[in-house]
Coordinates of C-alpha atoms and ligand atoms in Angstrom, one line a residue:
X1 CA 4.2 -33.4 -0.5
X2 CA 6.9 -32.1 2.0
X3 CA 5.9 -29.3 4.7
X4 CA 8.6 -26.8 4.0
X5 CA 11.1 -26.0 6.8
X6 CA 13.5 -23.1 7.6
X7 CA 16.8 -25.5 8.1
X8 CA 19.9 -24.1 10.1
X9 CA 21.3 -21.7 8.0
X10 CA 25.0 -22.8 6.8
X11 CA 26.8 -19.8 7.1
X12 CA 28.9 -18.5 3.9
X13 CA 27.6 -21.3 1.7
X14 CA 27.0 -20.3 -1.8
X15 CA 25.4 -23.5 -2.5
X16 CA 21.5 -23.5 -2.6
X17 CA 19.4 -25.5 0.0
X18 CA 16.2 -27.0 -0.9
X19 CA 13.8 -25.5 1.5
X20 CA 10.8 -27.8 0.7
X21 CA 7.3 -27.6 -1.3
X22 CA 4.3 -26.1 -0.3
X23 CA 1.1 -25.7 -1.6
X24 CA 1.1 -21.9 -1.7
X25 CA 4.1 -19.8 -0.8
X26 CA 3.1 -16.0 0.0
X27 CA 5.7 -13.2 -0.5
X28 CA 5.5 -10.8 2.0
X29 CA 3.9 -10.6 5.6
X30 CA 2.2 -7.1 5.9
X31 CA -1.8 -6.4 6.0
X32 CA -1.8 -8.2 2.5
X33 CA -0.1 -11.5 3.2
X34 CA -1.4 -11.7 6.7
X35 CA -4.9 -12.1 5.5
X36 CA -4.2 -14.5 2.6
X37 CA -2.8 -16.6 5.0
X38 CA -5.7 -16.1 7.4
X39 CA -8.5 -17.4 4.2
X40 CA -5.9 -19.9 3.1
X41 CA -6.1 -21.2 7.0
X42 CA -9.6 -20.8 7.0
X43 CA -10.7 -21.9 3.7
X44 CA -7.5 -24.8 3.0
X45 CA -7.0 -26.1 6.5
X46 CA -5.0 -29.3 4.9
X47 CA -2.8 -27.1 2.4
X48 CA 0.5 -26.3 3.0
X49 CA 1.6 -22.8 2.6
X50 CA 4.4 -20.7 3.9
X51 CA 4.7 -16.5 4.1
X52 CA 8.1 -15.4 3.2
X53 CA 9.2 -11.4 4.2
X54 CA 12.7 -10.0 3.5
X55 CA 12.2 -7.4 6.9
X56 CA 12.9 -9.0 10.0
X57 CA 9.2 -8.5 11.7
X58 CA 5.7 -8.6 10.5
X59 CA 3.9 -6.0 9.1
X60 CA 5.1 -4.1 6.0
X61 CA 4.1 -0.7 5.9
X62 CA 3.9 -0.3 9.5
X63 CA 7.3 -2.1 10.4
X64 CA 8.9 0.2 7.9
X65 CA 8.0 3.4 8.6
X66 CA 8.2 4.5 12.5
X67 CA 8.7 7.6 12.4
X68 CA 7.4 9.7 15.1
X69 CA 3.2 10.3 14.9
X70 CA 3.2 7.5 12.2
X71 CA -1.0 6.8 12.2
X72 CA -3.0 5.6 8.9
X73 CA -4.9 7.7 7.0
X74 CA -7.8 5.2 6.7
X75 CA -10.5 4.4 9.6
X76 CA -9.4 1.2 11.0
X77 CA -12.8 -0.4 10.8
X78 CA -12.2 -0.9 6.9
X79 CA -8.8 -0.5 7.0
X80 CA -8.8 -3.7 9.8
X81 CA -10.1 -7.4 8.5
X82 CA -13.7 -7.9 7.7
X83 CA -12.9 -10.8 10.4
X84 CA -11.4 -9.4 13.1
X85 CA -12.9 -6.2 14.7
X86 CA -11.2 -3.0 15.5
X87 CA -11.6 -2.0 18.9
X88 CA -9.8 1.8 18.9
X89 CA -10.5 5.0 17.7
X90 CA -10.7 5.9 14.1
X91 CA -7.8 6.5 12.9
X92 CA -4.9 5.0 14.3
X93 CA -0.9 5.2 15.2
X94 CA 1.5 2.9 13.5
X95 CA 2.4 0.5 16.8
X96 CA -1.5 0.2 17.3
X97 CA -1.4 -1.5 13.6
X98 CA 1.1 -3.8 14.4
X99 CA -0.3 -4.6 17.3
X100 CA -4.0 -5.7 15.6
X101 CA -1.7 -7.6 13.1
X102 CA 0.0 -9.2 16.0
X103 CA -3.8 -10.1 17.5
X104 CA -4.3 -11.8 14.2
X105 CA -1.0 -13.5 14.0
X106 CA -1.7 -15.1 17.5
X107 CA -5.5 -15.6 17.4
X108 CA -4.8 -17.3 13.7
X109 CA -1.9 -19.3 14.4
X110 CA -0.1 -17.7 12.0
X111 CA 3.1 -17.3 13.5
X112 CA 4.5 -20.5 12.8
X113 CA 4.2 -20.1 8.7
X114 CA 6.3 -16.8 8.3
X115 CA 9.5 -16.9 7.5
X116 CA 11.6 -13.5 8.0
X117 CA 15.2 -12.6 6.3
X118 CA 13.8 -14.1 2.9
X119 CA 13.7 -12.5 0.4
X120 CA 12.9 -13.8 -3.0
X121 CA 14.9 -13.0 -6.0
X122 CA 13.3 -15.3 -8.7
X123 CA 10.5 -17.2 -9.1
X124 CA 10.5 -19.6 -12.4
X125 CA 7.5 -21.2 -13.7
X126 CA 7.7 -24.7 -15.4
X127 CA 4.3 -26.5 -17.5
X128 CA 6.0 -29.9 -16.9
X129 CA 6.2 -29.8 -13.3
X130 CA 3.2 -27.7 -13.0
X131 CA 5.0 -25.6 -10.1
X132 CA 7.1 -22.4 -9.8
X133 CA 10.4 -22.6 -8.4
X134 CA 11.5 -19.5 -5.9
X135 CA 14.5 -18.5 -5.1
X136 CA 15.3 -16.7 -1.8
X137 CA 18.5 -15.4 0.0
X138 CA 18.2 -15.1 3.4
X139 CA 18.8 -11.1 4.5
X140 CA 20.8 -12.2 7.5
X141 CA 23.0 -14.9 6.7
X142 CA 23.1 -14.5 3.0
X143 CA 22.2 -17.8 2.7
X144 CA 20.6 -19.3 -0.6
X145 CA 17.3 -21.4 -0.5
X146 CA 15.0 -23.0 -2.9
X147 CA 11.2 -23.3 -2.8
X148 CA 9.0 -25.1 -5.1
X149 CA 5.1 -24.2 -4.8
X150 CA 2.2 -25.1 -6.6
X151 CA 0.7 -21.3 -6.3
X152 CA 2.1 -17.9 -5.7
X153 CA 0.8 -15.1 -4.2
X154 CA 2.2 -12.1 -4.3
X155 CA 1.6 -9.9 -1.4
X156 CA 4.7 -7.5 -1.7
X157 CA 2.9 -3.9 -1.2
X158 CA 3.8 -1.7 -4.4
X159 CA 7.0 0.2 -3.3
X160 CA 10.6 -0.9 -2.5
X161 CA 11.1 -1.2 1.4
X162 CA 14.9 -0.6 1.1
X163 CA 15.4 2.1 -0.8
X164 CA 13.1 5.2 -0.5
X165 CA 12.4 7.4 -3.3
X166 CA 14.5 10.6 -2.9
X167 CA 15.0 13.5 -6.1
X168 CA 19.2 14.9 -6.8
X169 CA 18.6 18.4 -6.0
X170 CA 21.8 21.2 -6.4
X171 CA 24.0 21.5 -3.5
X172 CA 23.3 18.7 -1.2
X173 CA 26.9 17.5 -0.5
X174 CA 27.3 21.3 0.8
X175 CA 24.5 21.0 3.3
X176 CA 26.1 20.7 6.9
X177 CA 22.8 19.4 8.2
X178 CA 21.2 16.4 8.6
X179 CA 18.8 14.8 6.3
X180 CA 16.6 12.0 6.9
X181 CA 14.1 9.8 4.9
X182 CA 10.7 8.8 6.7
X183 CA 11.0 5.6 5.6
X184 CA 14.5 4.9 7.7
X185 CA 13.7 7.3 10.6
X186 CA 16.9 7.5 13.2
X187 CA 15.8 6.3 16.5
X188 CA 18.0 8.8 18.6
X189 CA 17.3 11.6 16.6
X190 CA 17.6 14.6 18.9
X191 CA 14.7 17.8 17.7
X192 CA 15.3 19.7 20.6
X193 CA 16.2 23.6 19.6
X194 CA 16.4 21.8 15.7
X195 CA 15.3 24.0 13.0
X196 CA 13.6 21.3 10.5
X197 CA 12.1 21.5 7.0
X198 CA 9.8 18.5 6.0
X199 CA 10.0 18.2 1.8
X200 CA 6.9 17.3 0.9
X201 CA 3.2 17.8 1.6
X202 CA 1.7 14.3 1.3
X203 CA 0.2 12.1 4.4
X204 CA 3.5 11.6 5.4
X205 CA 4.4 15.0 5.8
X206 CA 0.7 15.9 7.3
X207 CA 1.7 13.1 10.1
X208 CA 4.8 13.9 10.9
X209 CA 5.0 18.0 11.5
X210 CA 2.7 17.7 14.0
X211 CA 4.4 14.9 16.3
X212 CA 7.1 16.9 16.0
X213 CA 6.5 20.8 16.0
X214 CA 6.3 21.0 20.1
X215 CA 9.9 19.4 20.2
X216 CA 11.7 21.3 17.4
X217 CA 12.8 25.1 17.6
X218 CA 10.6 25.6 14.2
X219 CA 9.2 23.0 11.5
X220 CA 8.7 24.2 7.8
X221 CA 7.0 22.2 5.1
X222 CA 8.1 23.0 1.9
X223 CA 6.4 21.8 -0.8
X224 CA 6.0 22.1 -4.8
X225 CA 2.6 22.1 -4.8
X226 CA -0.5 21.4 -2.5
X227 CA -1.8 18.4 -1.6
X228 CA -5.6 18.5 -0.3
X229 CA -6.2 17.4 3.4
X230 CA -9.5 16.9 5.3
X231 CA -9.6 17.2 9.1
X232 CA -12.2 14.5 10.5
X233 CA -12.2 13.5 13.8
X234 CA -10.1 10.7 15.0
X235 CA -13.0 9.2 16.7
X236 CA -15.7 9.0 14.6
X237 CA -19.2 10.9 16.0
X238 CA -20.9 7.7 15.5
X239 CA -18.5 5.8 17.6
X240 CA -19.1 8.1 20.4
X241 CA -23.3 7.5 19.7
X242 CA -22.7 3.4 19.7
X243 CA -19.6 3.2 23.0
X244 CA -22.7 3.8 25.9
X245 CA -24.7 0.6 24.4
X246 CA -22.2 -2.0 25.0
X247 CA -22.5 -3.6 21.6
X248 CA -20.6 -6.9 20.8
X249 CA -17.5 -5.6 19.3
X250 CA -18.2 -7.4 15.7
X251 CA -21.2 -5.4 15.5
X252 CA -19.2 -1.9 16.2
X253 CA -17.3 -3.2 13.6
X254 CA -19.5 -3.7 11.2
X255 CA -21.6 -0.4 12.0
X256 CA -18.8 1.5 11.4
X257 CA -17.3 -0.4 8.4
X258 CA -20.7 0.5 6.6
X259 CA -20.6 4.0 8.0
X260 CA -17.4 4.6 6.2
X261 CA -17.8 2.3 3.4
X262 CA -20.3 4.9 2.4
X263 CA -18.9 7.8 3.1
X264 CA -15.8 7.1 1.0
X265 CA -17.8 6.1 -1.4
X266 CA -19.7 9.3 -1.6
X267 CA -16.3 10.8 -1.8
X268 CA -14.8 9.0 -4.6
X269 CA -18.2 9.3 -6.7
X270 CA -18.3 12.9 -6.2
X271 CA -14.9 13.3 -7.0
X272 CA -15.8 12.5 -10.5
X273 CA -19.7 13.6 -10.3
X274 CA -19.0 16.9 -9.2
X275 CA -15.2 17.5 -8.4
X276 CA -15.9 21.1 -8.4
X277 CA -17.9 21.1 -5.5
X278 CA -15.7 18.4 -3.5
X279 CA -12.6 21.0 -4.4
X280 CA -14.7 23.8 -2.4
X281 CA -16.1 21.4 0.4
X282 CA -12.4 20.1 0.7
X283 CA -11.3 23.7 0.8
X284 CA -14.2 25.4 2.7
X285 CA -13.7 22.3 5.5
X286 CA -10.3 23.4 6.7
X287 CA -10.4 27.1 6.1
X288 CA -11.9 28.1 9.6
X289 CA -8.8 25.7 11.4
X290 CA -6.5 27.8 9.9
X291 CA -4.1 30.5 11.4
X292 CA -6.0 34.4 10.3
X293 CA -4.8 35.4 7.1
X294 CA -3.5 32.7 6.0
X295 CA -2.9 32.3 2.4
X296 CA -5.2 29.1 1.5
X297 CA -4.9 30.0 -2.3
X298 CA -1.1 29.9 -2.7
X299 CA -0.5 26.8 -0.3
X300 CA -3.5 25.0 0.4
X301 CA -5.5 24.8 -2.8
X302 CA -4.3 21.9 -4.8
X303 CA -4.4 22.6 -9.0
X304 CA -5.5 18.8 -9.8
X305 CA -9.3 17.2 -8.8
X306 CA -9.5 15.7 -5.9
X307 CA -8.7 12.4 -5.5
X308 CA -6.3 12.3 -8.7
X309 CA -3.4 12.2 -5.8
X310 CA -4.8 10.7 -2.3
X311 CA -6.3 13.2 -0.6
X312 CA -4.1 13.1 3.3
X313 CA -6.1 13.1 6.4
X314 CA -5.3 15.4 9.1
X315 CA -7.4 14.2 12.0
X316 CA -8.5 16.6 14.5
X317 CA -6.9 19.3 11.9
X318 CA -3.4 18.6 14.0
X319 CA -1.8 20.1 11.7
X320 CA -3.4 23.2 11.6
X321 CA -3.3 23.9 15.2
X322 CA 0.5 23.6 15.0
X323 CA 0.3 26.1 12.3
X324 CA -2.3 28.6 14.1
X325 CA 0.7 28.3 17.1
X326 CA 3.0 29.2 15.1
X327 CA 5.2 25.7 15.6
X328 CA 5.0 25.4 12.3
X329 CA 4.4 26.6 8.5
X330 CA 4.3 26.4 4.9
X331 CA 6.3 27.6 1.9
X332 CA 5.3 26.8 -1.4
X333 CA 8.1 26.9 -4.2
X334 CA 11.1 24.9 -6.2
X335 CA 14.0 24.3 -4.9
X336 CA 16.7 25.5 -6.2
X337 CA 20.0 24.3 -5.1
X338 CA 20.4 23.6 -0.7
X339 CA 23.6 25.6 1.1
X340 CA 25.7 24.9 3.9
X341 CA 22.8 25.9 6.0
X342 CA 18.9 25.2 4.7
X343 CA 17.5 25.6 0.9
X344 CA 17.6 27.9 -1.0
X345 CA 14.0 28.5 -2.9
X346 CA 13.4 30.0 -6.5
X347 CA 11.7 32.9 -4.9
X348 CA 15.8 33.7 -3.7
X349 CA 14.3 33.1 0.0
X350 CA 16.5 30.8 2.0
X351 CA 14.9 28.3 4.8
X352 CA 17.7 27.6 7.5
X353 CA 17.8 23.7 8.6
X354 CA 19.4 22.2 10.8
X355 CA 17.2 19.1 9.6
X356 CA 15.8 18.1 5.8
X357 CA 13.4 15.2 6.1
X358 CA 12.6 13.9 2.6
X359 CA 8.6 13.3 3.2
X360 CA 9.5 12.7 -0.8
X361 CA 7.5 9.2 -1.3
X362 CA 8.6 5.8 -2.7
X363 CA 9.9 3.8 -5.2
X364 CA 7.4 1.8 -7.0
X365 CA 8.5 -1.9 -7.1
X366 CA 7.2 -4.1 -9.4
X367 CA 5.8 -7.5 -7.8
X368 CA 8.4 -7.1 -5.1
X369 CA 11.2 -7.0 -8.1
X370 CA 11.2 -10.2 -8.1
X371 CA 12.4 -11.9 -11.6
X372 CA 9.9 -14.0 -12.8
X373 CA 10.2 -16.6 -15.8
X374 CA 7.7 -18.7 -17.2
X375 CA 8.9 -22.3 -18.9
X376 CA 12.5 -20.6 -19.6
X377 CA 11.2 -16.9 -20.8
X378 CA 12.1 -14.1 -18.8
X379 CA 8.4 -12.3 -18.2
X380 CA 8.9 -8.5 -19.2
X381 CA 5.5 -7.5 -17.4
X382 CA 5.3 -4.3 -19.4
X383 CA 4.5 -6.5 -22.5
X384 CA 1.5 -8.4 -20.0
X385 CA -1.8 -7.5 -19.1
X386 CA -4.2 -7.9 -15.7
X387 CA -6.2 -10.3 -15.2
X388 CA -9.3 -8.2 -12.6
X389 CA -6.0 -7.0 -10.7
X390 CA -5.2 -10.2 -9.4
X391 CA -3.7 -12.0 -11.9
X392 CA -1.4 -11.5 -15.3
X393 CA -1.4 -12.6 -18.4
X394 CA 0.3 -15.8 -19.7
X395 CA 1.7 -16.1 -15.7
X396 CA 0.2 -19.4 -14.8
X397 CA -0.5 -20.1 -11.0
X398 CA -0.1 -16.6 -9.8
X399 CA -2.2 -13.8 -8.0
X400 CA -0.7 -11.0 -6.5
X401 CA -2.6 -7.5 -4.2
X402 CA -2.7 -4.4 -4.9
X403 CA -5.1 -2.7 -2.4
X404 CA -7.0 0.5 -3.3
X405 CA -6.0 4.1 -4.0
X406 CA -9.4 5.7 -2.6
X407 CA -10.2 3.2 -0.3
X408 CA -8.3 1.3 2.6
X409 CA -6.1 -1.2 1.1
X410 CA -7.2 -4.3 3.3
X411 CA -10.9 -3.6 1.8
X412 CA -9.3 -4.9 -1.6
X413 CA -7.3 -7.6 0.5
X414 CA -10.4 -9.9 1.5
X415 CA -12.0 -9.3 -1.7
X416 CA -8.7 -10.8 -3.8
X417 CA -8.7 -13.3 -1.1
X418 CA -12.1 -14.6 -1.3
X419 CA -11.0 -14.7 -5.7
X420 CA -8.1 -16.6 -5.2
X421 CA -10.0 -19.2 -2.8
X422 CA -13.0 -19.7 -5.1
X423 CA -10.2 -20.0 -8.0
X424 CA -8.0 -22.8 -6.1
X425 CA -11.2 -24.4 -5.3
X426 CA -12.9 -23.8 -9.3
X427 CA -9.5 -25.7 -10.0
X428 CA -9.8 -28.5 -7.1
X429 CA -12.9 -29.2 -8.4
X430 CA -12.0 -29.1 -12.3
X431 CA -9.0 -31.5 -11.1
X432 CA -6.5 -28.8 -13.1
X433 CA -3.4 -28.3 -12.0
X434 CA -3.0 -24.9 -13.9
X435 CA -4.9 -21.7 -15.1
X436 CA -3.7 -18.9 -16.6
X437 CA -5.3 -15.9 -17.7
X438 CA -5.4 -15.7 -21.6
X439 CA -6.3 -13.5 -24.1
X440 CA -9.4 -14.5 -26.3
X441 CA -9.7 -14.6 -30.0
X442 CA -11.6 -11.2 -29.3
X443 CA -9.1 -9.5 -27.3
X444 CA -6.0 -9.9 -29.9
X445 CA -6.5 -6.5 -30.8
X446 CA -7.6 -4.8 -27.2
X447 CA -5.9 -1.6 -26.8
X448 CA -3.7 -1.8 -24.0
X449 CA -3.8 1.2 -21.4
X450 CA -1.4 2.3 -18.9
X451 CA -1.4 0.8 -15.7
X452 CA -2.6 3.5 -14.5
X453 CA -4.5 6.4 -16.5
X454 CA -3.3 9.9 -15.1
X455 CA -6.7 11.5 -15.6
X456 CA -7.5 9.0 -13.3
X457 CA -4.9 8.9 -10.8
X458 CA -1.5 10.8 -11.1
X459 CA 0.3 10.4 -7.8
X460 CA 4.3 10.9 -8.5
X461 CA 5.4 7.5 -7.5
X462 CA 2.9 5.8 -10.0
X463 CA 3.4 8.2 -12.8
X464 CA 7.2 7.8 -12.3
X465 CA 6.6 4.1 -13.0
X466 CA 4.6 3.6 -15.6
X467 CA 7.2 1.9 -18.0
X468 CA 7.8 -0.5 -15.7
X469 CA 4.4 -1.7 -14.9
X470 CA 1.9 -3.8 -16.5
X471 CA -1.0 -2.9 -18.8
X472 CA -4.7 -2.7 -18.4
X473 CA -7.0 -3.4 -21.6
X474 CA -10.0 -1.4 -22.7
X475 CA -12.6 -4.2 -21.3
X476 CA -13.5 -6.5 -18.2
X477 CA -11.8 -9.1 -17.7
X478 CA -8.7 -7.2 -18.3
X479 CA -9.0 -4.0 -16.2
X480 CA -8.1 -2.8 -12.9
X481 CA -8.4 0.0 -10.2
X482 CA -12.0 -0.2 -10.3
X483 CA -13.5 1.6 -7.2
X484 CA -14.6 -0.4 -4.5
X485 CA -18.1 0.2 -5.0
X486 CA -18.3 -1.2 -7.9
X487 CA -15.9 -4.1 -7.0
X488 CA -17.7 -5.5 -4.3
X489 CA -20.9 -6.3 -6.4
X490 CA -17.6 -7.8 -9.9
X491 CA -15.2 -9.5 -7.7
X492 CA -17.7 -12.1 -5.7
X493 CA -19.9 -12.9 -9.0
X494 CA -16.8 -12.8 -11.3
X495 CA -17.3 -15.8 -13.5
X496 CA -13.9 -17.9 -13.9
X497 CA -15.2 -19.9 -16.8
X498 CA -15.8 -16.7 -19.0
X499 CA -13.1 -18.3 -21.4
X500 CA -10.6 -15.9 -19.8
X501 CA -8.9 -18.2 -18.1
X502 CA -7.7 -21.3 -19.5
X503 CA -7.1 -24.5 -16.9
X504 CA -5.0 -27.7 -17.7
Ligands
FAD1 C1 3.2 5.6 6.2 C2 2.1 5.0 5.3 C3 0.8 5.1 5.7 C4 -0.2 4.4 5.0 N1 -1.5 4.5 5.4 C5 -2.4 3.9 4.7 C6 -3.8 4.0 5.1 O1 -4.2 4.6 6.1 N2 -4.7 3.4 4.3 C7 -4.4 2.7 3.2 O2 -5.3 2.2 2.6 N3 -3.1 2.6 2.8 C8 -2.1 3.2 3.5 N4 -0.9 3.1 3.1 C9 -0.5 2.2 2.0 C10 0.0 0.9 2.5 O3 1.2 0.6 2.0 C11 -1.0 -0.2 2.4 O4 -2.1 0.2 3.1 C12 -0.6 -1.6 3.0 O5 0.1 -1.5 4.2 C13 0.2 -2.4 2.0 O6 0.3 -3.7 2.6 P1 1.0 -4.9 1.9 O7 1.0 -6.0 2.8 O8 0.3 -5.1 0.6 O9 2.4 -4.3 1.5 P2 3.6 -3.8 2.5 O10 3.0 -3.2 3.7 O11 4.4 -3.0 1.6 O12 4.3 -5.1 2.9 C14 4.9 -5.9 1.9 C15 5.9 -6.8 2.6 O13 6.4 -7.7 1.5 C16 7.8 -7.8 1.7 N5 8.4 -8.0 0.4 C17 8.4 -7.3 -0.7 N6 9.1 -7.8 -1.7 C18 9.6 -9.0 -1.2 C19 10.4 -10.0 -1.8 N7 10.9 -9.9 -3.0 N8 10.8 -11.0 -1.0 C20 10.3 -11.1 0.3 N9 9.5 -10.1 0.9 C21 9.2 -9.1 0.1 C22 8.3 -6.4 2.3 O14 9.5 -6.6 3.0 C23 7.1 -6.1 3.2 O15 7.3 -6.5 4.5 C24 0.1 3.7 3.8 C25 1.5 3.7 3.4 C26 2.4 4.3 4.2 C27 3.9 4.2 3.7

């Protein structure tokens, strides 16, 4: 077994290199792949694994998108590590992110495993040589390399980093304006005196107006449809009850991981006990922040349940105050073609702009759209099933993350990660040198579901996707988006001899 190794890159060559085997090669190195390589370290001291990004820097999501008031929309005590406390307030801005990630990086040793400019195109799976081969061109020098590993784990996010999800309205090659995606946010971009419209009424948009509204003439979000927001404080009150005792900060941290742990869990229960009554609390909760006479009906009461669509978090309501000062506001209609000079709305009203941001979402990728074969067969993954949400059908010696929808993601990343150990260890032990999740006798005939059901959750980028993605089945083993109350207790007791998966 080599240790794989990043070699000069040869400039212009077309040939491919053989980069080396590892034990387990991670795609991607955002909050995902940073803490499978932190329990691979941890658990698998003497395996060899490299983390393989196409972006230049760590960190995903958060190196992405920097555009101005970026901040999660999760607390960071569950949206942090189980590991590794969370020292900050709440809820927090992008750069602090990446700077906890960077903590971990150096505090972990991480550093020296990620690779950045690769970007994997193929990953092939043979039975003979029990490993996959992956395929990676390096982003900066267009060089060509090729893995082999004995695992792969997919920790690519769910949307495509490159190319951000934007609708063809009428009339945009007349507009004389600007228009700019969140996703690649101009680092010079002058607001001063702009007049901006934000499309969109997601977290994005609920971030961004107010980090800009005090530099921009005027900022109007436009949107379709509403989204529902709730205003909690950035620092949570029982932060502020806990700071005077001088706890050990791994206590904070877990005080205030259980403190949120159940309130979102109240949340996402009552969203389906009694979404009536979460629709009005939701509502009632951000009516009194709100500018006098403002029209909560028409552009602040959502038509779906809550929690079909993530609800956004407006912390502090500072969104609202830049509405009550009149910085900013709301307009709630189609578009119907933009002019030379803003958009022109099916109500005939025309919004002047100077600046469009598209706060319009993502493209979904599918496992990082990377192409994946298995012993010569192109895998077409709508035709393939999940394994718990960690693993597919008939795709040997692969797990992938997909965090949760009502939860913080990372809260999903541990549990996968403590899976995937106890599965490369069920196999250590069994001496296999394969599994793969199969079908039983009994689940020939399983109806296969969408990957995601829209009376469960319908947000535009999923729904969008659906023919792409994989299939859930009508029973456990082969389901997914489970809520994390219920995970916790399934994922640590999941049995991996249930005759689900098959090891050779
Ligand atoms: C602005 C914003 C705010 C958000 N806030 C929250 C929040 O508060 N709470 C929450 O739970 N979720 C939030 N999310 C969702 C967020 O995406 C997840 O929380 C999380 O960051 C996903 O982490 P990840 O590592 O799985 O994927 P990503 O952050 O998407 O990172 C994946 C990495 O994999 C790399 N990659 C992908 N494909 C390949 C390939 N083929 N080859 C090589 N590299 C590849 C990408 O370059 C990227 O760096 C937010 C999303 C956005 C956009």
């Amino acid at each position: 077994m080599t240790t794989a190794s990043a070699t000069a890159p040869a400039q212009g060559t077309e040939e491919i290199q053989d980069a080396g085997h590892v034990d387990v090669l991670v795609v991607g190195a955002g909050v995902s792949g940073i803490g499978a390589a932190y329990h691979l370290r941890d658990q698998f001291p003497d395996r060899t694994f490299v983390i393989l990004d196409a972006q230049d820097n760590r960190g995903g999501t958060w190196w992405t998108h920097q555009y101005p008031g970026v901040r999660s929309d999760s607390d960071l005590f569950t949206y942090g590590y189980r590991f590794k406390p969370w020292r900050g307030p709440s809820i927090a801005a992008g750069g602090a992110i990446l700077e906890y990630l960077d903590e971990v990086i150096d505090e972990y040793d991480l550093d020296k495993y990620i690779r950045y400019h690769h970007r994997v195109t193929a990953a092939s799976w043979s039975t003979e040589d029990r490993q996959w081969t992956v395929e990676v061109t390096r982003a900066d020098t267009g060089q060509r390399l090729r893995y082999t590993t004995s695992f792969l784990w997919m920790c690519q996010g769910y949307y495509n980093h490159d190319k951000p999800y934007r609708p063809e309205w009428e009339g945009i090659d007349r507009f004389q304006g600007l228009i700019v995606h969140p996703q690649r946010w101009p680092e010079d971009l002058d607001l001063a005196g702009k007049r901006v419209v934000v499309i969109g009424s997601g977290a994005t948009a609920a971030t961004l107006i107010p980090a800009i509204a005090s530099r921009a003439e005027h900022v109007t979000m436009l949107q379709r449809s509403p989204t529902y927001y709730f205003a909690p404080p950035t620092t949570h009150e029982l932060a502020v009850m806990l700071a005077p005792l001088d706890l050990p900060d791994e206590w904070t941290h877990e005080i205030m991981r259980r403190q949120y742990i159940t309130q979102y869990h109240w949340l996402a229960r009552t969203s389906f006990e009694a979404p009536d009554e979460l629709h009005a609390f939701l509502i009632e909760s951000i009516r009194p922040l709100l500018p006098e006479g403002f029209d909560v009906d028409k552009h602040l009461t959502p038509r779906y349940r809550p929690w079909q669509q993530r609800i956004a978090i407006v912390p502090d309501g500072d969104l609202f105050a830049s509405l009550r000062e009149g910085k900013a506001s709301i307009v709630t209609d189609t578009i119907e073609t933009f002019t030379e000079h803003g958009i022109r709305v099916s109500s005939g009203e025309e919004i002047p702009a100077d600046i469009v941001v598209t706060a319009t979402g993502f493209n979904l990728s599918v496992l990082g759209d990377v192409a994946f074969a298995v012993d010569g067969e192109p895998v077409d993954f709508t035709k393939h099933v999940t394994w718990r949400g960690v693993m597919i059908n008939g795709v040997p010696n692969m797990a992938y993350v997909f965090g949760y929808f009502r939860h913080s993601w990372t809260l999903r990343v541990d549990l996968v990660s403590d899976l995937v150990i106890r599965l490369l260890a069920n196999m250590q032990d069994k001496g296999a040198t394969m599994v793969v999740p199969t079908l039983r006798p009994e689940d020939a005939d399983m109806k296969l579901r969408p990957f995601s059901d829209p009376e469960n959750f319908n947000s535009g980028y999923v729904m969008r996707s659906q023919h792409i993605l994989f299939k859930q089945g009508d029973r456990e083993p082969w389901t997914h988006m489970l809520e994390h109350e219920q995970e916790r207790e399934i994922l640590p007791k999941a049995d991996l001899d249930d005759g689900t998966l098959a090891y050779r």
